[in-house]
Amino acid sequence: MKTGSWASILGIYLFGVCGASTVSKIIPLGGDLAHWFDLGPAHFGWLVSLIAVPAALLAIPSGMVVDRFGPRIVLLCCALLGITANVIYSFAPTMLMLQVARLLEGTVIVHMYTAGPALLMATTEGKRRTTAMTIWATYMPVGTAVGLTIGGLFAETQGWRLTFACHGALYLAAGLLGLLQPDVKVRHPSAKPGLAAQILDLRAAYARPGLLLLGLAFFLMISMGLGANVTFPRYFSRAHDISMASASQMVAMATLVMVPGSLFAGLVLSRGLSQQMLFTLLGVVGFVVGILSFFPHLDIPVRYMVLGGWFFASGAAIAVLLATLPVVAEPQRRGAATALINQAGALATFVNPPIWLTYAEGTDWTPFAVLLGTGWSIAIAAMWLLALNAAKNRVTAPSA
């Protein structure tokens, strides 16, 4: 492939889609796993969230691995390990083997999420780079939709394990395209700070009130987004008396609305509206459409409308938080700040599925209203406290 070509960009993007679909592909399979491995809702939730453990532990070391071996080599190794994990899933006789595969996938995606942007930035320039990174930013909703679709196709059938064959084939396609990707020069290890220095930077980031507040808001947004995502298929299947495949397809289609939501946030912020004000407006809308998404007595067309509103608001809100990160983080600590945000997202991924899936067994919507109301309220408060902290720093800066 030619360096910086669209074929190269889309080939790298496929790795991001593979990673995001890793998280969501087993969500429609909750009933199958419960049947074959005697899993309750909470235990299934922990299996879903197990993928976040490597992400929390390897956020910093993954950057060093990419710097040492180069992003292309790391992506190729990720493809191989992703295929291996899906083979384990396909033949796993025990829950222990499923957990091993899940942890292996967690290791894969944390390295892919580091190596993918690194290869894009190394092989593109100027406007093409900006466009490439914008495209990369959409891998999460697209990958989530792909995972829900693949899992939904085989859920509640004797061939439910074919989900992993399809996902393994997706990794194989990404790996074959990865072989054609241009190679980039590996920077000398001394050109980057070591692990100890990066840990010190991360500790310094944790000491910054603005970053902590942003990390809290990000944690809450990922908590609500992931919690709702893992809950919707089973909840809608019960509420509308439809198959898990149909419910998963409904959620997969609505998830794609996050993409225009992100673009909308960028457009509005470029017109001068503050991050705090936009986030607050999105929070009000997100809370209303969020609780309506869980309201049991809705027709399916209305469900699609409120569900699309939920994903639009949550996609835009996450985009606002990410747009705020460069404003809050000092230039010398942006890497550590990004690691802090990534760890907040990983913690949210680990904690929330068991909580939300416990309530998904019935059609009572009030627990979800409480979770959404609490999450949005604290996140909005954190954003306004962040603005007050930034204003205070600007006032005291001249005398520092």
Short mmCIF file of C-alpha atoms in Angstrom, two decimals:
data_model
loop_
_atom_site.label_atom_id
_atom_site.label_comp_id
_atom_site.label_asym_id
_atom_site.label_seq_id
_atom_site.Cartn_x
_atom_site.Cartn_y
_atom_site.Cartn_z
CA MET A 1 0.00 0.00 0.00
CA LYS A 2 1.10 3.53 -0.67
CA THR A 3 1.97 5.50 2.45
CA GLY A 4 -0.94 7.70 3.50
CA SER A 5 -3.32 6.25 0.88
CA TRP A 6 -6.99 5.71 1.62
CA ALA A 7 -6.44 1.97 1.37
CA SER A 8 -3.82 2.24 4.11
CA ILE A 9 -6.03 4.47 6.29
CA LEU A 10 -9.06 2.18 6.01
CA GLY A 11 -6.89 -0.89 6.61
CA ILE A 12 -5.69 0.61 9.90
CA TYR A 13 -9.25 1.64 10.74
CA LEU A 14 -10.32 -2.01 10.44
CA PHE A 15 -8.11 -2.82 13.44
CA GLY A 16 -10.08 -0.29 15.51
CA VAL A 17 -13.35 -1.86 14.41
CA CYS A 18 -12.01 -5.29 15.40
CA GLY A 19 -11.16 -3.96 18.84
CA ALA A 20 -14.50 -2.28 19.51
CA SER A 21 -16.46 -5.30 18.25
CA THR A 22 -14.46 -7.43 20.69
CA VAL A 23 -16.21 -5.67 23.54
CA SER A 24 -19.76 -6.02 22.20
CA LYS A 25 -19.81 -9.35 20.37
CA ILE A 26 -20.63 -11.45 23.45
CA ILE A 27 -23.43 -9.19 24.70
CA PRO A 28 -26.13 -10.93 22.58
CA LEU A 29 -24.75 -14.32 23.70
CA GLY A 30 -25.69 -13.85 27.35
CA GLY A 31 -28.49 -16.42 27.16
CA ASP A 32 -26.31 -18.98 25.37
CA LEU A 33 -23.48 -18.61 27.87
CA ALA A 34 -25.95 -18.81 30.74
CA HIS A 35 -27.30 -22.08 29.33
CA TRP A 36 -24.00 -23.76 28.52
CA PHE A 37 -21.92 -22.50 31.44
CA ASP A 38 -24.63 -21.87 34.07
CA LEU A 39 -23.92 -18.12 34.26
CA GLY A 40 -26.11 -15.69 36.17
CA PRO A 41 -26.48 -12.03 35.05
CA ALA A 42 -23.79 -10.74 37.44
CA HIS A 43 -21.29 -13.44 36.44
CA PHE A 44 -21.94 -12.72 32.77
CA GLY A 45 -21.39 -9.04 33.51
CA TRP A 46 -18.00 -9.80 35.01
CA LEU A 47 -17.09 -11.82 31.93
CA VAL A 48 -17.95 -8.82 29.74
CA SER A 49 -15.97 -6.44 31.94
CA LEU A 50 -12.93 -8.72 32.29
CA ILE A 51 -11.63 -7.29 29.03
CA ALA A 52 -10.90 -4.01 30.83
CA VAL A 53 -8.33 -5.45 33.24
CA PRO A 54 -5.42 -5.46 30.73
CA ALA A 55 -6.45 -2.02 29.49
CA ALA A 56 -6.10 -0.58 32.99
CA LEU A 57 -2.76 -2.28 33.63
CA LEU A 58 -1.10 -1.88 30.21
CA ALA A 59 -2.09 1.65 29.16
CA ILE A 60 1.43 3.01 29.70
CA PRO A 61 3.51 -0.08 28.76
CA SER A 62 1.62 -0.40 25.45
CA GLY A 63 3.07 2.93 24.34
CA MET A 64 6.57 1.68 25.09
CA VAL A 65 5.92 -1.54 23.14
CA VAL A 66 4.79 0.44 20.09
CA ASP A 67 7.83 2.72 20.34
CA ARG A 68 10.15 -0.27 20.62
CA PHE A 69 8.82 -2.51 17.85
CA GLY A 70 6.87 -0.12 15.62
CA PRO A 71 3.10 0.18 15.17
CA ARG A 72 2.86 -2.09 12.11
CA ILE A 73 4.53 -5.05 13.86
CA VAL A 74 2.37 -4.52 16.95
CA LEU A 75 -0.82 -4.48 14.86
CA LEU A 76 0.18 -7.69 13.09
CA CYS A 77 0.85 -9.39 16.43
CA CYS A 78 -2.52 -8.13 17.66
CA ALA A 79 -4.25 -9.70 14.66
CA LEU A 80 -2.57 -13.04 15.39
CA LEU A 81 -3.52 -12.91 19.07
CA GLY A 82 -7.06 -11.85 18.20
CA ILE A 83 -7.45 -14.90 15.97
CA THR A 84 -6.01 -17.08 18.75
CA ALA A 85 -8.51 -15.70 21.29
CA ASN A 86 -11.42 -16.47 18.97
CA VAL A 87 -10.16 -20.01 18.44
CA ILE A 88 -10.12 -20.46 22.23
CA TYR A 89 -13.68 -19.13 22.45
CA SER A 90 -14.79 -21.50 19.70
CA PHE A 91 -13.68 -24.61 21.54
CA ALA A 92 -13.61 -23.52 25.20
CA PRO A 93 -15.04 -26.32 27.37
CA THR A 94 -15.01 -24.35 30.62
CA MET A 95 -15.60 -20.86 31.92
CA LEU A 96 -11.90 -20.62 32.80
CA MET A 97 -10.97 -20.89 29.12
CA LEU A 98 -13.51 -18.20 28.22
CA GLN A 99 -11.92 -15.95 30.82
CA VAL A 100 -8.45 -16.64 29.39
CA ALA A 101 -9.70 -15.67 25.92
CA ARG A 102 -11.29 -12.50 27.31
CA LEU A 103 -8.09 -11.42 29.05
CA LEU A 104 -6.11 -12.15 25.88
CA GLU A 105 -8.50 -9.96 23.90
CA GLY A 106 -8.10 -7.20 26.47
CA THR A 107 -4.35 -7.30 25.91
CA VAL A 108 -4.92 -7.16 22.16
CA ILE A 109 -7.18 -4.13 22.10
CA VAL A 110 -5.09 -1.96 24.43
CA HIS A 111 -2.12 -2.37 22.07
CA MET A 112 -4.28 -1.85 18.97
CA TYR A 113 -5.71 1.37 20.35
CA THR A 114 -2.14 2.62 20.83
CA ALA A 115 -0.61 1.31 17.61
CA GLY A 116 -3.48 2.30 15.28
CA PRO A 117 -3.29 6.08 15.85
CA ALA A 118 0.51 5.88 15.95
CA LEU A 119 0.63 4.31 12.48
CA LEU A 120 -1.91 6.79 11.12
CA MET A 121 0.09 9.75 12.40
CA ALA A 122 3.33 8.26 11.07
CA THR A 123 1.99 7.65 7.56
CA THR A 124 -0.17 10.75 6.94
CA GLU A 125 0.40 14.49 6.89
CA GLY A 126 -1.55 17.75 6.86
CA LYS A 127 -5.24 17.63 6.02
CA ARG A 128 -5.03 13.92 5.22
CA ARG A 129 -3.81 13.28 8.78
CA THR A 130 -6.64 15.34 10.26
CA THR A 131 -9.18 13.42 8.19
CA ALA A 132 -7.59 10.09 9.08
CA MET A 133 -7.74 10.81 12.81
CA THR A 134 -11.35 11.97 12.50
CA ILE A 135 -12.22 8.68 10.81
CA TRP A 136 -10.35 6.74 13.50
CA ALA A 137 -12.43 8.47 16.17
CA THR A 138 -15.55 6.69 14.86
CA TYR A 139 -14.22 3.16 15.37
CA MET A 140 -16.03 2.69 18.69
CA PRO A 141 -19.67 3.10 17.55
CA VAL A 142 -19.00 1.33 14.25
CA GLY A 143 -17.16 -1.55 15.96
CA THR A 144 -19.84 -1.82 18.64
CA ALA A 145 -22.50 -2.11 15.93
CA VAL A 146 -20.47 -4.75 14.09
CA GLY A 147 -20.01 -6.80 17.28
CA LEU A 148 -23.69 -6.65 18.19
CA THR A 149 -24.63 -7.65 14.63
CA ILE A 150 -22.26 -10.62 14.55
CA GLY A 151 -23.33 -11.85 17.98
CA GLY A 152 -26.98 -11.25 17.20
CA LEU A 153 -26.83 -13.36 14.05
CA PHE A 154 -26.02 -16.50 16.02
CA ALA A 155 -27.52 -15.76 19.44
CA GLU A 156 -29.99 -18.31 20.80
CA THR A 157 -29.05 -20.89 18.17
CA GLN A 158 -27.03 -24.10 18.25
CA GLY A 159 -24.36 -22.33 16.22
CA TRP A 160 -23.75 -19.50 18.69
CA ARG A 161 -20.01 -20.20 18.67
CA LEU A 162 -19.93 -19.19 15.00
CA THR A 163 -19.82 -15.65 16.37
CA PHE A 164 -16.16 -16.24 17.17
CA ALA A 165 -15.41 -17.73 13.76
CA CYS A 166 -16.78 -14.57 12.12
CA HIS A 167 -14.86 -12.30 14.46
CA GLY A 168 -11.69 -14.31 13.91
CA ALA A 169 -12.20 -13.89 10.15
CA LEU A 170 -12.44 -10.12 10.70
CA TYR A 171 -9.11 -10.19 12.51
CA LEU A 172 -7.65 -12.31 9.70
CA ALA A 173 -8.73 -9.72 7.12
CA ALA A 174 -7.19 -6.93 9.19
CA GLY A 175 -3.96 -8.92 9.54
CA LEU A 176 -3.68 -9.65 5.82
CA LEU A 177 -4.20 -5.97 5.04
CA GLY A 178 -1.67 -5.19 7.76
CA LEU A 179 0.98 -7.13 5.86
CA LEU A 180 0.56 -4.63 3.04
CA GLN A 181 0.81 -1.58 5.31
CA PRO A 182 3.89 0.63 4.90
CA ASP A 183 6.54 0.12 7.54
CA VAL A 184 7.77 3.08 9.55
CA LYS A 185 11.09 3.66 11.21
CA VAL A 186 11.22 2.73 14.86
CA ARG A 187 12.43 5.49 17.10
CA HIS A 188 15.45 4.71 19.26
CA PRO A 189 14.29 3.67 22.73
CA SER A 190 16.23 6.53 24.30
CA ALA A 191 14.10 8.99 22.35
CA LYS A 192 11.17 8.28 24.66
CA PRO A 193 11.02 8.43 28.48
CA GLY A 194 11.19 5.11 30.29
CA LEU A 195 8.44 3.40 32.25
CA ALA A 196 9.46 5.01 35.55
CA ALA A 197 9.36 8.50 34.03
CA GLN A 198 5.94 7.85 32.47
CA ILE A 199 4.57 6.58 35.78
CA LEU A 200 5.81 9.76 37.46
CA ASP A 201 4.06 11.79 34.75
CA LEU A 202 0.87 9.83 35.37
CA ARG A 203 1.14 10.49 39.11
CA ALA A 204 1.55 14.20 38.35
CA ALA A 205 -1.55 14.07 36.13
CA TYR A 206 -3.54 12.51 38.98
CA ALA A 207 -2.52 15.47 41.14
CA ARG A 208 -4.17 17.97 38.75
CA PRO A 209 -7.75 18.82 39.87
CA GLY A 210 -8.82 19.71 36.32
CA LEU A 211 -7.72 16.37 34.91
CA LEU A 212 -9.31 14.49 37.80
CA LEU A 213 -12.62 16.24 37.18
CA LEU A 214 -12.43 15.49 33.46
CA GLY A 215 -11.51 11.89 34.26
CA LEU A 216 -14.54 11.63 36.55
CA ALA A 217 -16.85 12.97 33.85
CA PHE A 218 -15.34 10.54 31.32
CA PHE A 219 -15.71 7.64 33.76
CA LEU A 220 -19.39 8.46 34.21
CA MET A 221 -20.06 8.83 30.47
CA ILE A 222 -18.43 5.49 29.68
CA SER A 223 -20.28 3.97 32.65
CA MET A 224 -23.67 5.08 31.33
CA GLY A 225 -22.84 4.35 27.69
CA LEU A 226 -21.44 0.87 28.25
CA GLY A 227 -24.01 0.04 30.92
CA ALA A 228 -26.85 0.92 28.58
CA ASN A 229 -25.23 -0.89 25.65
CA VAL A 230 -24.84 -4.19 27.50
CA THR A 231 -28.37 -3.91 28.90
CA PHE A 232 -30.40 -2.83 25.85
CA PRO A 233 -30.46 -6.11 23.84
CA ARG A 234 -31.74 -8.31 26.67
CA TYR A 235 -34.06 -5.60 28.01
CA PHE A 236 -35.62 -4.92 24.60
CA SER A 237 -35.95 -8.62 23.90
CA ARG A 238 -38.08 -8.98 27.02
CA ALA A 239 -40.00 -5.69 26.65
CA HIS A 240 -41.04 -6.33 23.04
CA ASP A 241 -41.06 -10.16 23.11
CA ILE A 242 -38.62 -10.31 20.20
CA SER A 243 -35.56 -12.46 19.60
CA MET A 244 -32.15 -11.47 20.89
CA ALA A 245 -31.01 -11.20 17.26
CA SER A 246 -33.69 -8.60 16.48
CA ALA A 247 -33.00 -6.66 19.68
CA SER A 248 -29.25 -6.66 18.99
CA GLN A 249 -29.84 -5.44 15.44
CA MET A 250 -31.99 -2.61 16.79
CA VAL A 251 -29.20 -1.49 19.13
CA ALA A 252 -26.51 -1.94 16.48
CA MET A 253 -28.30 0.36 14.04
CA ALA A 254 -28.94 3.01 16.70
CA THR A 255 -25.32 2.92 17.89
CA LEU A 256 -24.18 4.38 14.55
CA VAL A 257 -25.99 7.62 15.43
CA MET A 258 -23.03 8.33 17.74
CA VAL A 259 -21.04 9.29 14.63
CA PRO A 260 -23.21 12.30 13.64
CA GLY A 261 -23.45 13.12 17.35
CA SER A 262 -19.66 13.48 17.52
CA LEU A 263 -19.60 15.57 14.34
CA PHE A 264 -22.38 17.78 15.73
CA ALA A 265 -20.37 18.46 18.90
CA GLY A 266 -17.32 19.47 16.88
CA LEU A 267 -19.40 21.82 14.75
CA VAL A 268 -21.09 23.52 17.71
CA LEU A 269 -17.85 23.91 19.67
CA SER A 270 -16.20 25.49 16.61
CA ARG A 271 -18.98 28.12 16.65
CA GLY A 272 -17.91 29.28 20.11
CA LEU A 273 -20.29 27.58 22.56
CA SER A 274 -18.45 26.57 25.74
CA GLN A 275 -17.81 22.92 26.50
CA GLN A 276 -19.65 23.22 29.82
CA MET A 277 -22.79 24.73 28.33
CA LEU A 278 -22.96 22.21 25.48
CA PHE A 279 -22.32 19.31 27.86
CA THR A 280 -25.11 20.54 30.15
CA LEU A 281 -27.59 20.77 27.28
CA LEU A 282 -26.58 17.30 26.10
CA GLY A 283 -26.97 16.03 29.66
CA VAL A 284 -30.58 17.22 29.87
CA VAL A 285 -31.41 15.69 26.49
CA GLY A 286 -29.45 12.53 27.28
CA PHE A 287 -31.25 11.99 30.58
CA VAL A 288 -34.70 12.39 29.02
CA VAL A 289 -34.11 10.13 26.01
CA GLY A 290 -32.13 7.74 28.18
CA ILE A 291 -34.97 7.03 30.59
CA LEU A 292 -37.42 6.88 27.68
CA SER A 293 -35.18 4.26 26.06
CA PHE A 294 -35.83 2.06 29.10
CA PHE A 295 -39.53 2.87 29.38
CA PRO A 296 -41.22 -0.49 28.71
CA HIS A 297 -44.49 0.69 27.13
CA LEU A 298 -43.26 2.02 23.80
CA ASP A 299 -43.89 0.87 20.25
CA ILE A 300 -40.82 -0.22 18.33
CA PRO A 301 -40.77 2.83 15.97
CA VAL A 302 -40.84 5.17 18.99
CA ARG A 303 -38.15 3.02 20.64
CA TYR A 304 -35.92 3.58 17.61
CA MET A 305 -36.41 7.35 17.88
CA VAL A 306 -35.55 7.67 21.57
CA LEU A 307 -32.71 5.17 21.23
CA GLY A 308 -31.24 7.21 18.39
CA GLY A 309 -31.55 10.30 20.57
CA TRP A 310 -29.68 8.56 23.38
CA PHE A 311 -26.77 7.55 21.17
CA PHE A 312 -26.65 10.98 19.53
CA ALA A 313 -26.44 12.72 22.92
CA SER A 314 -23.92 10.31 24.41
CA GLY A 315 -21.72 10.38 21.30
CA ALA A 316 -21.73 14.18 21.32
CA ALA A 317 -21.01 14.31 25.07
CA ILE A 318 -17.99 12.02 24.77
CA ALA A 319 -16.71 14.15 21.89
CA VAL A 320 -17.03 17.26 24.12
CA LEU A 321 -14.96 15.59 26.84
CA LEU A 322 -12.24 14.56 24.40
CA ALA A 323 -12.20 18.08 22.94
CA THR A 324 -11.69 19.42 26.48
CA LEU A 325 -8.66 17.21 27.16
CA PRO A 326 -6.07 19.29 25.21
CA VAL A 327 -7.38 22.43 26.92
CA VAL A 328 -6.97 20.99 30.43
CA ALA A 329 -3.72 19.03 30.02
CA GLU A 330 -0.39 20.81 30.00
CA PRO A 331 1.59 20.14 26.79
CA GLN A 332 4.32 18.30 28.70
CA ARG A 333 1.79 15.95 30.31
CA ARG A 334 -0.63 15.20 27.49
CA GLY A 335 0.57 11.61 27.24
CA ALA A 336 -0.01 11.07 30.95
CA ALA A 337 -3.36 12.85 30.72
CA THR A 338 -4.44 10.53 27.92
CA ALA A 339 -3.37 7.53 29.99
CA LEU A 340 -5.47 8.83 32.91
CA ILE A 341 -8.53 9.15 30.66
CA ASN A 342 -7.93 5.68 29.22
CA GLN A 343 -7.68 4.21 32.70
CA ALA A 344 -10.92 5.95 33.70
CA GLY A 345 -12.62 4.34 30.70
CA ALA A 346 -11.12 0.94 31.55
CA LEU A 347 -12.34 1.21 35.15
CA ALA A 348 -15.83 2.08 33.93
CA THR A 349 -15.76 -0.92 31.59
CA PHE A 350 -14.78 -3.20 34.46
CA VAL A 351 -17.24 -1.94 37.07
CA ASN A 352 -20.50 -1.35 35.19
CA PRO A 353 -21.65 -4.46 33.25
CA PRO A 354 -22.43 -6.53 36.38
CA ILE A 355 -24.44 -3.65 37.88
CA TRP A 356 -26.54 -2.90 34.80
CA LEU A 357 -27.09 -6.51 33.74
CA THR A 358 -28.49 -7.33 37.17
CA TYR A 359 -31.43 -4.99 36.43
CA ALA A 360 -31.85 -6.19 32.83
CA GLU A 361 -33.68 -9.35 33.85
CA GLY A 362 -36.94 -7.49 34.39
CA THR A 363 -38.74 -4.59 32.71
CA ASP A 364 -38.62 -2.16 35.63
CA TRP A 365 -37.16 1.05 34.23
CA THR A 366 -36.79 2.99 37.50
CA PRO A 367 -33.31 1.65 38.45
CA PHE A 368 -32.01 2.83 35.08
CA ALA A 369 -33.55 6.26 35.61
CA VAL A 370 -31.69 6.50 38.93
CA LEU A 371 -28.40 5.40 37.35
CA LEU A 372 -28.75 7.86 34.46
CA GLY A 373 -29.91 10.73 36.63
CA THR A 374 -27.04 10.26 39.07
CA GLY A 375 -24.45 9.84 36.32
CA TRP A 376 -25.46 12.87 34.27
CA SER A 377 -25.83 15.10 37.35
CA ILE A 378 -22.36 14.33 38.70
CA ALA A 379 -20.77 14.56 35.24
CA ILE A 380 -22.33 17.99 34.60
CA ALA A 381 -21.23 19.19 38.04
CA ALA A 382 -17.69 17.97 37.33
CA MET A 383 -17.57 19.93 34.07
CA TRP A 384 -18.66 23.17 35.75
CA LEU A 385 -16.17 22.65 38.60
CA LEU A 386 -13.54 22.10 35.93
CA ALA A 387 -14.44 25.48 34.39
CA LEU A 388 -14.22 27.17 37.80
CA ASN A 389 -10.83 25.56 38.42
CA ALA A 390 -9.57 26.73 35.02
CA ALA A 391 -10.80 30.28 35.71
CA LYS A 392 -9.07 30.25 39.09
CA ASN A 393 -5.81 29.13 37.50
CA ARG A 394 -6.02 31.91 34.92
CA VAL A 395 -6.47 34.49 37.67
CA THR A 396 -3.55 33.24 39.75
CA ALA A 397 -1.20 32.56 36.82
CA PRO A 398 0.30 36.11 36.58
CA SER A 399 1.36 36.03 40.20
CA ALA A 400 2.84 32.54 39.99
#
